[in-house]
Amino acid sequence: MSILQKIVDMDKAAAARVEMAVEEERRLSDESGEGSAKVREETLVRERAKAEAFCAEQQRQLNEKLSKADKTLADECGKLNEKFAAHKVEWKAEIMARITEG
């Protein structure tokens, strides 16, 4: 074999090794990218679940406070109605007297 032929063969072999190394690097990079994407997706799912749980807890607390506020309002309105009912006749008479007596 001539020296020139050996150089050509060595060049072809080197090119093939470089191509294999590039392909291996691409494969590893793709796997790494897929792994990163999977980790990002898992993190996203986990954080969404935390956010949804937090929102649900806040909604529960808000509903509880609204329920207490509604009960307090109803109790206060009931007390006011009882007070009005107890003095209704007296207040009506007083109002009528002020209107008619001037």
Tab-separated table of C-alpha atoms in Angstrom, residues 3-90:
chain	number	residue	atom	x	y	z
A	3	ILE	CA	1.713	6.029	1.855
A	4	LEU	CA	-0.899	8.149	0.163
A	5	GLN	CA	-3.428	5.325	0.398
A	6	LYS	CA	-2.616	4.837	4.096
A	7	ILE	CA	-3.197	8.523	4.737
A	8	VAL	CA	-6.564	8.395	2.940
A	9	ASP	CA	-7.588	5.297	4.917
A	10	MET	CA	-6.507	6.893	8.194
A	11	ASP	CA	-8.448	10.033	7.296
A	12	LYS	CA	-11.575	7.980	6.540
A	13	ALA	CA	-11.206	6.084	9.813
A	14	ALA	CA	-10.739	9.332	11.740
A	15	ALA	CA	-13.806	10.837	10.068
A	16	ALA	CA	-15.835	7.754	10.986
A	17	ARG	CA	-14.650	7.966	14.623
A	18	VAL	CA	-15.486	11.687	14.752
A	19	GLU	CA	-18.948	10.998	13.316
A	20	MET	CA	-19.534	8.232	15.886
A	21	ALA	CA	-18.379	10.549	18.702
A	22	VAL	CA	-20.694	13.322	17.475
A	23	GLU	CA	-23.621	10.903	17.285
A	24	GLU	CA	-22.868	9.637	20.800
A	25	GLU	CA	-22.702	13.221	22.084
A	26	ARG	CA	-26.028	13.990	20.388
A	27	ARG	CA	-27.592	10.881	21.915
A	28	LEU	CA	-26.330	11.781	25.373
A	29	SER	CA	-27.485	15.360	24.931
A	30	ASP	CA	-30.947	14.181	23.855
A	31	GLU	CA	-31.156	11.831	26.825
A	32	SER	CA	-30.063	14.633	29.111
A	33	GLY	CA	-32.639	16.944	27.556
A	34	GLU	CA	-35.340	14.319	27.979
A	35	GLY	CA	-34.290	13.814	31.580
A	36	SER	CA	-34.375	17.561	32.200
A	37	ALA	CA	-37.786	17.813	30.572
A	38	LYS	CA	-39.047	14.967	32.734
A	39	VAL	CA	-37.696	16.629	35.887
A	40	ARG	CA	-39.264	19.954	34.851
A	41	GLU	CA	-42.602	18.257	34.205
A	42	GLU	CA	-42.520	16.446	37.558
A	43	THR	CA	-41.626	19.685	39.319
A	44	LEU	CA	-44.412	21.505	37.516
A	45	VAL	CA	-46.953	18.843	38.487
A	46	ARG	CA	-45.767	18.886	42.111
A	47	GLU	CA	-45.882	22.698	42.337
A	48	ARG	CA	-49.324	22.810	40.707
A	49	ALA	CA	-50.589	20.314	43.256
A	50	LYS	CA	-49.179	22.471	46.069
A	51	ALA	CA	-50.787	25.580	44.595
A	52	GLU	CA	-54.137	23.850	44.187
A	53	ALA	CA	-53.984	22.540	47.759
A	54	PHE	CA	-53.149	26.033	49.014
A	55	CYS	CA	-56.041	27.543	47.018
A	56	ALA	CA	-58.426	24.875	48.290
A	57	GLU	CA	-57.367	25.554	51.899
A	58	GLN	CA	-57.764	29.309	51.423
A	59	GLN	CA	-61.206	28.762	49.886
A	60	ARG	CA	-62.196	26.526	52.805
A	61	GLN	CA	-61.079	29.163	55.316
A	62	LEU	CA	-62.918	31.875	53.395
A	63	ASN	CA	-66.098	29.791	53.305
A	64	GLU	CA	-65.779	29.186	57.040
A	65	LYS	CA	-65.386	32.912	57.739
A	66	LEU	CA	-68.294	33.762	55.445
A	67	SER	CA	-70.439	31.203	57.203
A	68	LYS	CA	-69.569	32.700	60.596
A	69	ALA	CA	-70.251	36.207	59.276
A	70	ASP	CA	-73.639	35.115	57.904
A	71	LYS	CA	-74.505	33.514	61.244
A	72	THR	CA	-73.458	36.650	63.135
A	73	LEU	CA	-75.499	38.797	60.761
A	74	ALA	CA	-78.536	36.571	61.188
A	75	ASP	CA	-78.122	36.620	64.993
A	76	GLU	CA	-77.816	40.409	65.090
A	77	CYS	CA	-80.811	40.850	62.770
A	78	GLY	CA	-82.776	38.472	64.985
A	79	LYS	CA	-81.886	40.485	68.098
A	80	LEU	CA	-82.842	43.722	66.356
A	81	ASN	CA	-86.171	42.204	65.222
A	82	GLU	CA	-86.868	41.012	68.775
A	83	LYS	CA	-86.079	44.470	70.155
A	84	PHE	CA	-88.306	46.100	67.537
A	85	ALA	CA	-91.119	43.614	68.194
A	86	ALA	CA	-90.891	44.274	71.940
A	87	HIS	CA	-91.231	48.062	71.493
A	88	LYS	CA	-93.342	48.103	68.311
A	89	VAL	CA	-96.609	49.211	69.896
A	90	GLU	CA	-94.869	51.794	72.071
